Tab-separated table of C-alpha atoms and ligand atoms in Angstrom:
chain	number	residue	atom	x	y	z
C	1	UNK	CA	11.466	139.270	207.401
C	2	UNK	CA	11.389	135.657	208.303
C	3	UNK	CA	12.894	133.890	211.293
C	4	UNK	CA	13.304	130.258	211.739
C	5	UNK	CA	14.808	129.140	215.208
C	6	UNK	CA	16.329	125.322	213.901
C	7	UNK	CA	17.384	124.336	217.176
C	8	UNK	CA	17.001	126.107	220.658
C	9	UNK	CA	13.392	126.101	221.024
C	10	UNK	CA	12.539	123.424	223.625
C	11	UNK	CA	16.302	122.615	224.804
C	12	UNK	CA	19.428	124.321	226.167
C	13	UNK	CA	22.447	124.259	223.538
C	14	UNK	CA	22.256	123.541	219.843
C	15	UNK	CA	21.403	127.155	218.903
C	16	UNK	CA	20.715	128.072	215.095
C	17	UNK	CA	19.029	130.861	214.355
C	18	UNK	CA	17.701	132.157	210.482
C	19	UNK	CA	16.633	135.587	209.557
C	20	UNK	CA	16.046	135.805	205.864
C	21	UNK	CA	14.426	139.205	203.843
C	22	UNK	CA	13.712	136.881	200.649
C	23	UNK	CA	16.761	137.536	199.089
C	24	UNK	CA	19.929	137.171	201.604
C	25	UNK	CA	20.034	134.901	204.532
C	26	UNK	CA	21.562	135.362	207.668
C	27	UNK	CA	22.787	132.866	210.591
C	28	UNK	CA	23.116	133.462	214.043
C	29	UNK	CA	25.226	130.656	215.923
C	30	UNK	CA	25.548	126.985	214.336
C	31	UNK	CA	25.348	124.917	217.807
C	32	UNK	CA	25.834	121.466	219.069
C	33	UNK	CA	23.333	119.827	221.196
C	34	UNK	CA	24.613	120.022	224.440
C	35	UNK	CA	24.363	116.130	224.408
C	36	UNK	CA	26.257	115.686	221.389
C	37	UNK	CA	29.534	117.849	222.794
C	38	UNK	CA	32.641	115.630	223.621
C	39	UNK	CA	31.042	112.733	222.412
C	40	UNK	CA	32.823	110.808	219.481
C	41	UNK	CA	30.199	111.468	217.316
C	42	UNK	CA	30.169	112.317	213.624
C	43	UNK	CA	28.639	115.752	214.483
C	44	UNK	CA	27.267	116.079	210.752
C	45	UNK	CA	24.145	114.208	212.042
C	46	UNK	CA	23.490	117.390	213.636
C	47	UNK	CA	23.406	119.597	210.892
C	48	UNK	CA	20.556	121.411	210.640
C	49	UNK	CA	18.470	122.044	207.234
C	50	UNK	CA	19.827	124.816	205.945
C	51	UNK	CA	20.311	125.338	201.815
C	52	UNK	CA	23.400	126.724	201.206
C	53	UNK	CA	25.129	126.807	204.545
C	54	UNK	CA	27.309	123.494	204.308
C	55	UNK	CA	26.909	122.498	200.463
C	56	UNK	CA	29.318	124.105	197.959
C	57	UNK	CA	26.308	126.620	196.321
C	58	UNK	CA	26.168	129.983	198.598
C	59	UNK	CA	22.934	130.765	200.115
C	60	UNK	CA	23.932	132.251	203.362
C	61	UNK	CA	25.256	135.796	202.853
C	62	UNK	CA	27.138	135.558	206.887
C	63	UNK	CA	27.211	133.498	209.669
C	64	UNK	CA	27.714	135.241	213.239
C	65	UNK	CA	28.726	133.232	216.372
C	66	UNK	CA	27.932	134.937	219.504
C	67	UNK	CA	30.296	133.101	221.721
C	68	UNK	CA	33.077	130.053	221.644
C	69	UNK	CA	30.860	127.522	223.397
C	70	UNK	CA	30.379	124.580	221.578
C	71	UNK	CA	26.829	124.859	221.704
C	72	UNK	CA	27.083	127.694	219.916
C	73	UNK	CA	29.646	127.226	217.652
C	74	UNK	CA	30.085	123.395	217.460
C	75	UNK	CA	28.987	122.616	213.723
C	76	UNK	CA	31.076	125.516	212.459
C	77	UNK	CA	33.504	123.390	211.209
C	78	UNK	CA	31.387	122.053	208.261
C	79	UNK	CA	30.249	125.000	206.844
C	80	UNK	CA	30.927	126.350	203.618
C	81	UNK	CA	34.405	127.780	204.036
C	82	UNK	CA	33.351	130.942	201.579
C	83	UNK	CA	30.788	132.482	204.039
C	84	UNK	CA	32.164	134.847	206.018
C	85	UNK	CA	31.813	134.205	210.029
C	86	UNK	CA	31.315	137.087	212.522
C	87	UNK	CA	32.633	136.708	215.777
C	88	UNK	CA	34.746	138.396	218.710
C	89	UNK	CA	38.537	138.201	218.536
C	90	UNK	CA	38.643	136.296	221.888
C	91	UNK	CA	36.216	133.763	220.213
C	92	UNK	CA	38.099	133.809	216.937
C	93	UNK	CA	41.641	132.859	219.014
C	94	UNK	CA	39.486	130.035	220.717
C	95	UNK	CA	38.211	128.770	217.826
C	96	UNK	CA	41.540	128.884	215.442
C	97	UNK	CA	44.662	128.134	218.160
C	98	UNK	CA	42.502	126.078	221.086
C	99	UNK	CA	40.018	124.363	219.611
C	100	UNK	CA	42.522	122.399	217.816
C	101	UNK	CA	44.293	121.151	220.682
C	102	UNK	CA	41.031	120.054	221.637
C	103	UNK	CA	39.677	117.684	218.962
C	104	UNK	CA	39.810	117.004	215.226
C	105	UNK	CA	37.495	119.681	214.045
C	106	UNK	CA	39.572	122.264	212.056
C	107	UNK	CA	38.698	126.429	212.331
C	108	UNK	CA	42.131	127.762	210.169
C	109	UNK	CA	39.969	127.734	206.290
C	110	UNK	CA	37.175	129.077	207.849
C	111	UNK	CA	36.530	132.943	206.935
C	112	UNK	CA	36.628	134.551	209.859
C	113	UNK	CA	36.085	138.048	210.573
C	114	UNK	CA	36.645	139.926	213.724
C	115	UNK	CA	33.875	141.962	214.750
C	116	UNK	CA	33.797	144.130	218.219
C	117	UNK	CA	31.753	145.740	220.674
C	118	UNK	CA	29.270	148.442	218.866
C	119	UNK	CA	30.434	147.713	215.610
C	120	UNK	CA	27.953	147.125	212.535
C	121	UNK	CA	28.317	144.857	209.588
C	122	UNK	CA	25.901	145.339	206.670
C	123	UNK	CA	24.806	141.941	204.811
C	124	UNK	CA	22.473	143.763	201.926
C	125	UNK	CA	19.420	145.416	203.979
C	126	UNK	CA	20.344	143.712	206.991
C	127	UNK	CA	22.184	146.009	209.687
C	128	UNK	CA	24.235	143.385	212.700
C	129	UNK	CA	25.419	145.466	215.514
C	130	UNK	CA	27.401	143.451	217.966
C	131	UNK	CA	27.158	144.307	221.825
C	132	UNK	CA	29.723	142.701	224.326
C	133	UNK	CA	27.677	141.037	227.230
C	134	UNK	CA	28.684	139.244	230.496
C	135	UNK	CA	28.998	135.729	229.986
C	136	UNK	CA	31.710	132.293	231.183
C	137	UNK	CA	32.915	132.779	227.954
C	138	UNK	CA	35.560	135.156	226.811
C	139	UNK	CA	33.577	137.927	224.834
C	140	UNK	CA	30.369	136.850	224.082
C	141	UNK	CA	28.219	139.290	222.336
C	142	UNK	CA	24.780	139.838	221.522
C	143	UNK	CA	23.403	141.037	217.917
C	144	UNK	CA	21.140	143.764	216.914
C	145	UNK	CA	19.352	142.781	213.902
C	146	UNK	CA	17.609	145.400	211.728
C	147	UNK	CA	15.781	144.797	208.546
C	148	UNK	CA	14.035	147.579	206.918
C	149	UNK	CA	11.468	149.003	210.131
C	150	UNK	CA	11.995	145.926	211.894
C	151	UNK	CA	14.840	145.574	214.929
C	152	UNK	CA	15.676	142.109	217.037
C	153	UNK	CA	17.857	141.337	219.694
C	154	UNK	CA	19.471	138.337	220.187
C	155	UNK	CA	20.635	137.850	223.386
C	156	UNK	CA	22.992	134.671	222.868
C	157	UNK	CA	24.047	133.481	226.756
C	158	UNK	CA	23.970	136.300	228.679
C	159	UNK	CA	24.290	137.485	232.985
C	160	UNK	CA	24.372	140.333	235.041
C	161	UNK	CA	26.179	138.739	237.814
C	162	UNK	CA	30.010	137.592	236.272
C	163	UNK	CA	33.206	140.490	236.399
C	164	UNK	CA	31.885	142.163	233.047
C	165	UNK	CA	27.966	142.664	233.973
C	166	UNK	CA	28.879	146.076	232.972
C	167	UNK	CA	29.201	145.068	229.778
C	168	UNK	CA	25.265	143.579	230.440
C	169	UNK	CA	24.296	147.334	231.854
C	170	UNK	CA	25.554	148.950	228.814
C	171	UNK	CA	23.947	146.531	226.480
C	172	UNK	CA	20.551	147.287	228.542
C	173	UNK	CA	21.151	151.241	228.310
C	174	UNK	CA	21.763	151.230	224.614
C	175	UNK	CA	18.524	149.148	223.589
C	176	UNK	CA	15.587	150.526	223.588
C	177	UNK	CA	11.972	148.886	222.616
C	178	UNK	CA	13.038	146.559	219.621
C	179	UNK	CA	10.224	144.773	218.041
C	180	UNK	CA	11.186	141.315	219.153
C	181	UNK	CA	13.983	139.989	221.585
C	182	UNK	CA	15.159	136.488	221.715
C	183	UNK	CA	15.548	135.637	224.830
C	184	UNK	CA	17.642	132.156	226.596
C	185	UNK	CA	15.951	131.032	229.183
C	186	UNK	CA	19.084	128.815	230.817
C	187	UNK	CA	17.985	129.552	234.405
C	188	UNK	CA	14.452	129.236	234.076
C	189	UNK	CA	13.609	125.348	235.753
C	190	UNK	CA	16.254	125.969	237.976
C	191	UNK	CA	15.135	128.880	240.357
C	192	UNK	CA	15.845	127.311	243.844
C	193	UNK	CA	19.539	127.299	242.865
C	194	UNK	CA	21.832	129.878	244.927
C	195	UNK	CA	23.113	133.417	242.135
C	196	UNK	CA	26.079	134.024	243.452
C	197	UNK	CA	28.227	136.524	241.691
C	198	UNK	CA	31.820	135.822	240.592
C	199	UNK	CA	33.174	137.568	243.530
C	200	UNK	CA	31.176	135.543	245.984
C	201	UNK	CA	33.222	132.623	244.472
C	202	UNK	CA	36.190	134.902	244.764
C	203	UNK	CA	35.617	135.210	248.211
C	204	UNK	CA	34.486	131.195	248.947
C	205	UNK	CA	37.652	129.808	247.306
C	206	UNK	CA	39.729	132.411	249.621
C	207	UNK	CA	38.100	130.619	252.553
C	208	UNK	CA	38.876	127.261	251.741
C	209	UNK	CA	42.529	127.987	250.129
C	210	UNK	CA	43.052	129.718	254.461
C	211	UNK	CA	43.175	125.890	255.436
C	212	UNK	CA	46.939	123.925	255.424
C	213	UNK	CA	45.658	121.573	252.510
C	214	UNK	CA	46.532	120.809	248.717
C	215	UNK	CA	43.404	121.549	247.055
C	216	UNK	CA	42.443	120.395	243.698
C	217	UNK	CA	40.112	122.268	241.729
C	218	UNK	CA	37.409	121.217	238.916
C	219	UNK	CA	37.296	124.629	236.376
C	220	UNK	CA	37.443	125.613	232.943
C	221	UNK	CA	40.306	127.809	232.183
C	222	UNK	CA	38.479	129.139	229.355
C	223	UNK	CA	35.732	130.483	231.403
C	224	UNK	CA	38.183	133.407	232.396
C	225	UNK	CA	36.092	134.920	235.208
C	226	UNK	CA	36.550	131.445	236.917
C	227	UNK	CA	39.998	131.532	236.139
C	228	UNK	CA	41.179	135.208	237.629
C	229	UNK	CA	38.345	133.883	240.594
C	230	UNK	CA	41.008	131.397	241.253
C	231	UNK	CA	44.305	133.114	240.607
C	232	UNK	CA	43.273	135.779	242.878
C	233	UNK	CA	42.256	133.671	245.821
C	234	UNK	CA	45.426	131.858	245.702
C	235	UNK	CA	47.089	135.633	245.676
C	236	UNK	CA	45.377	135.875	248.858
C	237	UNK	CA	46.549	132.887	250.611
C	238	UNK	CA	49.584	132.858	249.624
C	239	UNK	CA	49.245	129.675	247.326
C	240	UNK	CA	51.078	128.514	244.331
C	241	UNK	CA	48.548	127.604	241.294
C	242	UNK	CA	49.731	125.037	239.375
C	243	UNK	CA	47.983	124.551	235.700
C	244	UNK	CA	48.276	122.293	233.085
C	245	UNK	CA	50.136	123.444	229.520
C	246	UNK	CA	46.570	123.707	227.635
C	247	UNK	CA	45.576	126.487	230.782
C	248	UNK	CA	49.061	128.113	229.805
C	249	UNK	CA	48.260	127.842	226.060
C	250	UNK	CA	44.529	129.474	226.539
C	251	UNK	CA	46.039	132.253	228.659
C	252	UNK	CA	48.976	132.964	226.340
C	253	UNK	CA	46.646	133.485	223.486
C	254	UNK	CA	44.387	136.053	224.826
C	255	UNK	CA	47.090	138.195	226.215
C	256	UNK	CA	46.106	139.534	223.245
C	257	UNK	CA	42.519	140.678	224.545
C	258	UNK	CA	43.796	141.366	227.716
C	259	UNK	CA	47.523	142.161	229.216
C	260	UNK	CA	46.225	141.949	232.488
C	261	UNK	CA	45.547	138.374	232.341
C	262	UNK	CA	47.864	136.153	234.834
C	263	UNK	CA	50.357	134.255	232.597
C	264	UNK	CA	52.406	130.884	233.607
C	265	UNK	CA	55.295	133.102	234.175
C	266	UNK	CA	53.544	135.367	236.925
C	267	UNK	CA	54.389	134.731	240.582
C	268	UNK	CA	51.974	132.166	241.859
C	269	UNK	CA	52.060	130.278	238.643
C	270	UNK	CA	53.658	126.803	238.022
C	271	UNK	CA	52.937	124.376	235.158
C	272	UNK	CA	52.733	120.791	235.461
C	273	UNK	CA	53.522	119.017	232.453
C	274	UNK	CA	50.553	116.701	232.497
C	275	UNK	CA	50.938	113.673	229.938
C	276	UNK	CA	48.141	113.928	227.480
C	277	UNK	CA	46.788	114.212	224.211
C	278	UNK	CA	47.234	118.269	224.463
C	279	UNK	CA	50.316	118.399	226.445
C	280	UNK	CA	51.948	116.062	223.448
C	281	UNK	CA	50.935	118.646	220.361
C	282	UNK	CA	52.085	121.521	222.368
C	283	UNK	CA	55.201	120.145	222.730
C	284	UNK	CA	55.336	118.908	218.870
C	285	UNK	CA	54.196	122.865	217.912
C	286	UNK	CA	57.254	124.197	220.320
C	287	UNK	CA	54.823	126.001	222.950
C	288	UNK	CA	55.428	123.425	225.860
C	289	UNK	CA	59.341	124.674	225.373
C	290	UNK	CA	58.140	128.308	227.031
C	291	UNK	CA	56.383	126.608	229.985
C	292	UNK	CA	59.369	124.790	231.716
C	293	UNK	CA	60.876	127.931	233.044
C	294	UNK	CA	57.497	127.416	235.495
C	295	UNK	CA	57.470	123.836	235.466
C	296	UNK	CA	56.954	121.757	239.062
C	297	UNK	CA	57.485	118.448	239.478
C	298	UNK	CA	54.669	115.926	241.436
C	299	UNK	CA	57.608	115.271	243.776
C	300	UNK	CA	58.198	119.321	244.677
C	301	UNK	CA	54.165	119.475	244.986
C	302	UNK	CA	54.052	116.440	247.380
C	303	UNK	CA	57.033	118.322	249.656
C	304	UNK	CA	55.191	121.278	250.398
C	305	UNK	CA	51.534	119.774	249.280
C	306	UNK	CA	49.926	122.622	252.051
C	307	UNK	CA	51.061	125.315	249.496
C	308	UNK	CA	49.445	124.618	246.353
C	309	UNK	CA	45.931	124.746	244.423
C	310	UNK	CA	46.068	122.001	241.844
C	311	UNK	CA	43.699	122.882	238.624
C	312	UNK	CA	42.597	119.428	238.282
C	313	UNK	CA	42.946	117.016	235.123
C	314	UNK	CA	43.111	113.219	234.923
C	315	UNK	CA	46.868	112.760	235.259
C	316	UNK	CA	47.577	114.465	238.070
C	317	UNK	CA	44.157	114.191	239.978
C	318	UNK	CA	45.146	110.213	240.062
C	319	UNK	CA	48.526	110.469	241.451
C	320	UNK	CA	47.265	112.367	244.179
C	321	UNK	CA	44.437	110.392	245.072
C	322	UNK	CA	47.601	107.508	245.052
C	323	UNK	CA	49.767	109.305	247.558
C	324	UNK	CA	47.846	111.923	249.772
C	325	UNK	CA	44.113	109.611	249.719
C	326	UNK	CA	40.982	111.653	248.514
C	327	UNK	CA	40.487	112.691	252.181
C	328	UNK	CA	43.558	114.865	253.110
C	329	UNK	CA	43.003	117.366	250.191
C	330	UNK	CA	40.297	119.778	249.459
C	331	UNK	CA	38.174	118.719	246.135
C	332	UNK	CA	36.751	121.592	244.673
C	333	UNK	CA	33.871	121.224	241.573
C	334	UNK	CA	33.702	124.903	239.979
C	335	UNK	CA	31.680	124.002	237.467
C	336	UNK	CA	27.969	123.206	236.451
C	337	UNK	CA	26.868	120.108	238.534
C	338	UNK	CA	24.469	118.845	235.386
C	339	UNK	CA	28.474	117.449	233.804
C	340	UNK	CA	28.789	115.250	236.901
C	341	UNK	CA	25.483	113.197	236.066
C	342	UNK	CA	27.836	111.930	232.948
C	343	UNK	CA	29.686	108.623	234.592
C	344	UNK	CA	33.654	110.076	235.398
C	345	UNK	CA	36.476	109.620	238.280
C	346	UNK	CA	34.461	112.586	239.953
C	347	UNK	CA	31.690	110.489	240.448
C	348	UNK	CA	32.831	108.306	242.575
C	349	UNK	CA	33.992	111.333	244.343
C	350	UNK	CA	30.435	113.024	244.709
C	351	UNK	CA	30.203	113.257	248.045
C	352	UNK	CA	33.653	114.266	248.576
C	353	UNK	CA	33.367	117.692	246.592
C	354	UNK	CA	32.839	121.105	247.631
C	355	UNK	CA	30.712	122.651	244.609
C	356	UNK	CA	31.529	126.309	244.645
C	357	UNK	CA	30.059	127.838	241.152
C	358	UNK	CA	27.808	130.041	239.571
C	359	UNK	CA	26.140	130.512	236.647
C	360	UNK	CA	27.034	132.053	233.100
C	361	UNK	CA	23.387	132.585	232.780
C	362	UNK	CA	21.359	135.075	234.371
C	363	UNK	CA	18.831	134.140	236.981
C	364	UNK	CA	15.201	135.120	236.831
C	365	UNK	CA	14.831	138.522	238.248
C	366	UNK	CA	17.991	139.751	236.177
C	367	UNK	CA	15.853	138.905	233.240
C	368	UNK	CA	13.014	140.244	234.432
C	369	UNK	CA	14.854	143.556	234.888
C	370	UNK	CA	16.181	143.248	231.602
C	371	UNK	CA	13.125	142.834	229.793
C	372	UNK	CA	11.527	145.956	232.023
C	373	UNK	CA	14.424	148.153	230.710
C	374	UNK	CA	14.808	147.163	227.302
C	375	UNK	CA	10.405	146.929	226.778
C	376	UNK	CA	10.744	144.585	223.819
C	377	UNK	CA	7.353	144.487	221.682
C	378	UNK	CA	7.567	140.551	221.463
C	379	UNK	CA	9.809	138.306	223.415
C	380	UNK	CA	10.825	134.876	221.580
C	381	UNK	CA	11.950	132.256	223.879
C	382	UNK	CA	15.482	130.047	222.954
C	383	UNK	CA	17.961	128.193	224.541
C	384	UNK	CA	15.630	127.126	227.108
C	385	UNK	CA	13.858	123.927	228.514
C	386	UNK	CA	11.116	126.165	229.727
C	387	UNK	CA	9.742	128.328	226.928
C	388	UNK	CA	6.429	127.619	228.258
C	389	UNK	CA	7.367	129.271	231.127
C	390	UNK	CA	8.169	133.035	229.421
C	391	UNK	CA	4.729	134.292	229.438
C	392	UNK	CA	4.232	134.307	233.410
C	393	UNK	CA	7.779	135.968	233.868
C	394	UNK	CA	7.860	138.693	231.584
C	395	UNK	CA	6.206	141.612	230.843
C	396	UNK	CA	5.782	141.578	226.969
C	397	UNK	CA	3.728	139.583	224.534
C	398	UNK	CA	5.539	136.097	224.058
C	399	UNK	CA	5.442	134.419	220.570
C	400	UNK	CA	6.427	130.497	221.127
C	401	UNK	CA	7.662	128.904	218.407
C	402	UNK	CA	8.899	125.591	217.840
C	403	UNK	CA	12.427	124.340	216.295
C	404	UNK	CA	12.231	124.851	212.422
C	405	UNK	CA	9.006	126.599	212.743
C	406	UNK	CA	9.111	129.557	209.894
C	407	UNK	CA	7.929	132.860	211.545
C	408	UNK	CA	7.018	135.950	209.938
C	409	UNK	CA	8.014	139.012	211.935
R	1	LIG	ZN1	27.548	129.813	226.549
C-alpha cells in the first residue's frame, strides 16, 4: 500500500492524506491551509495534485473527512460530486445547513454519507473503521485503515482533556499495535502553554460571570464543549446568555445529535438579532421567524447590563463599546490566541482581554500516553510544525516524510 501525505507534513491545517493499493484510491480529509481560511481567496489554488479527485474522470473510490474544520474539510467543495464522502452526521449538518450561511462554498450535491462511531465501510480491499474521539469540533473521528496485513490509524485532531475524552479512552482501548499511526502534532512547539480541561474553563468563566458586570465573550458556538462551558456557567450565576441567530441556527441543527443541547428557547437564552450577512439569509430561509419568541433588545440589555453574558460579534460588540466604554464590562477571548495576531477590533483590545481557553489538541504527555497504549510499529508525523520533534517524544520508530512524498508501507 502506498501513502502520500499532500499537505500536513511540516504545517498545522491543510490535511490530505492518500492511501492507494494500485487499484482504488482512498482520501482522508481535503484541508485548507490554515492561512488560506476566511480569506477571499479562490481556494482552487489550493488544490492539491490528485488525478481524479476534482476532474470529471473517477479515480478516488471515497473521500472521508474526519471533522468539520475547515482545515480539514475546506476544499471539499470542488470535488467530484460522484465520490462518495464519509463523515459524522454532526459534521455532515455542519457542512450542508451551516456552512452555507457562512460563505459561498456549496455542500448540498456533494455525496455524502453518514458514517458513525465503530462502523466500517469497505472501498474494495480497503476496510475504514471510524472511531469518535474528543475534539472542539462536534464528532470528530479517527479512521482505521486496513489493507490486506497492513492496519493505520489516523488520528485526525484529537485530546484527552475536552467533555468527550472518553470517547479518546475508548479509541485507545480498542487499538492495539497497528503498523503505522499518523499522528498531529498541534501541541508540540507549544509546551509552556497551560492544559486546562474543559471544566477548568467551566469553572474560570463561573468566577468571572460572580462579578456585577456585562461580559462579552469571544467563542465559537460550533466548538460545542465551549459552548455548554458557557451556558452552564451562566446557569450558575444566574446570567442570561444572549447569542446571535447563526449560534441559534448551529444549535437547532444538532438537536439532532444531541437533545440535551441548550436551545434559544431554554431559560437563560435570549437572541439578539444581530444585523449581518447571516442574520439576513436566516431571515430570507424563515428560521430567524422561530428566534423572536427569545429575542432582547440592546435597550433591555443596557437596563439590566449586570445580568447578561454577551457571545460577542461585530454588531453588538460596537454598540457596547459606544455606551458602557471597553472598561466597565468583562472581555472574554475563548479562543486560540494565534487568530488575534490577524489585525481585528480585538486587537486594539489586547490588553483588555481575559483569555480563558484550552486546546482541541492534546498536549504532550497525553500523546505520549497514547502512543504507550496503543504501541504503534511506526509513527508518521502530520498536522504539525514540529515533525522533527516526534522522534525524542515517542516511543516507536518515526518515519518523516515530507508533503507529496510517496511512501510505501
Ligand atoms: Zn480540528
Amino acid at each position: 500500500m502506498k501513502l502520500i501525505i499532500h499537505r500536513g507534513t511540516n504545517e498545522i491545517g491543510g490535511s490530505c492524506v492518500e492511501f492507494s493499493n494500485g487499484r482504488k484510491r482512498v482520501v482522508f480529509d481535503v484541508g485548507l491551509p490554515l492561512n488560506a481560511i476566511d480569506e477571499d481567496l479562490d481556494i482552487s489554488c489550493y488544490k492539491p495534485n490528485i488525478s481524479g479527485l476534482f476532474g470529471e474522470e473517477n479515480g478516488v473510490a471515497a473521500v472521508f473527512i474526519s471533522h468539520a474544520h475547515p482545515d480539514h474539510y475546506g476544499l471539499l467543495s470542488l470535488i467530484n460530486k460522484n465520490i462518495p464522502v464519509y463523515m459524522s452526521k454532526a459534521s455532515a449538518i455542519l457542512l450542508k445547513k451551516i456552512a452555507p450561511l457562512l460563505g459561498k462554498e456549496n455542500y448540498a450535491d456533494l455525496s455524502i454519507k453518514e458514517i458513525s462511531d465503530g462502523e466500517e465501510v469497505r472501498i474494495d480491499d480497503f476496510s475504514v473503521r471510524a472511531y469518535e474521539v474528543d475534539h472542539s469540533a462536534a464528532t470528530a473521528m479517527a479512521f482505521e485503515i486496513s489493507e490486506e496485513n497492513k492496519r493505520i490509524l489516523y488520528s485526525g485532531d484529537i485530546r484527552f482533556h475536552g467533555r468527550r475524552a472518553w470517547r479518546s479512552r475508548k479509541l485507545m482501548s480498542n487499538i492495539a499495535s497497528p503498523d503505522y499511526l499518523l499522528l498531529e502534532g498541534s501541541t508540540l512547539g507549544r509546551e509552556n502553554q497551560e492544559q486546562l480541561t474543559e471544566y477548568d474553563i467551566e469553572k474560570r468563566l463561573t468566577e468571572f460571570f460572580a462579578e456585577p458586570k456585562l461580559s462579552l465573550i469571544v467563542f465559537s458556538t460550533q466548538n460545542i464543549d465551549r459552548f455548554v462551558s458557557v451556558y452552564k456557567a451562566c446557569v450558575r450565576q444566574n446570567k442570561i446568555l444572549v447569542l446571535d441567530p447563526y449560534s441559534c441556527a448551529i444549535l437547532e441543527n444538532l438537536r439532532e445529535i444531541s437533545a440535551h443541547l441548550p436551545q434559544f428557547d431554554w431559560n437563560n437564552i435570549r437572541v439578539y438579532f444581530a444585523g449581518n450577512s447571516i442574520t439576513r439569509k436566516l431571515a430570507e430561509n424563515g428560521d430567524l421567524y422561530r428566534y423572536k419568541t427569545a429575542k432582547v433588545t440592546f435597550d433591555e440589555i443596557m437596563a439590566k447590563s449586570e445580568n447578561y453574558v454577551v457571545k460577542a460579534n461585530f454588531t453588538i460588540a460596537e454598540k457596547l463599546f459606544e455606551k458602557l466604554g471597553a472598561d466597565n464590562m468583562r472581555l472574554i477571548y475563548s479562543l486560540w490566541s494565534g487568530y488575534l495576531d490577524k489585525p481585528g477590533f480585538w486587537h486594539d483590545l489586547r490588553n483588555k482581554l481575559i483569555c480563558i481557553h484550552t486546546s482541541g489538541h492534546a498536549g504532550i504527555k497525553d500523546l505520549q500516553d497514547f502512543v504507550k497504549v496503543v504501541r504503534p510499529k511506526h509513527i508518521i508525523p502530520i498536522h504539525t510544525a514540529c515533525k522533527n520533534k516526534y522522534a525524542d517524544l515517542f516511543d516507536a520508530d518515526v518515519v518523516v516524510l515530507d508533503d507529496n512524498e510517496e511512501a510505501e508501507l
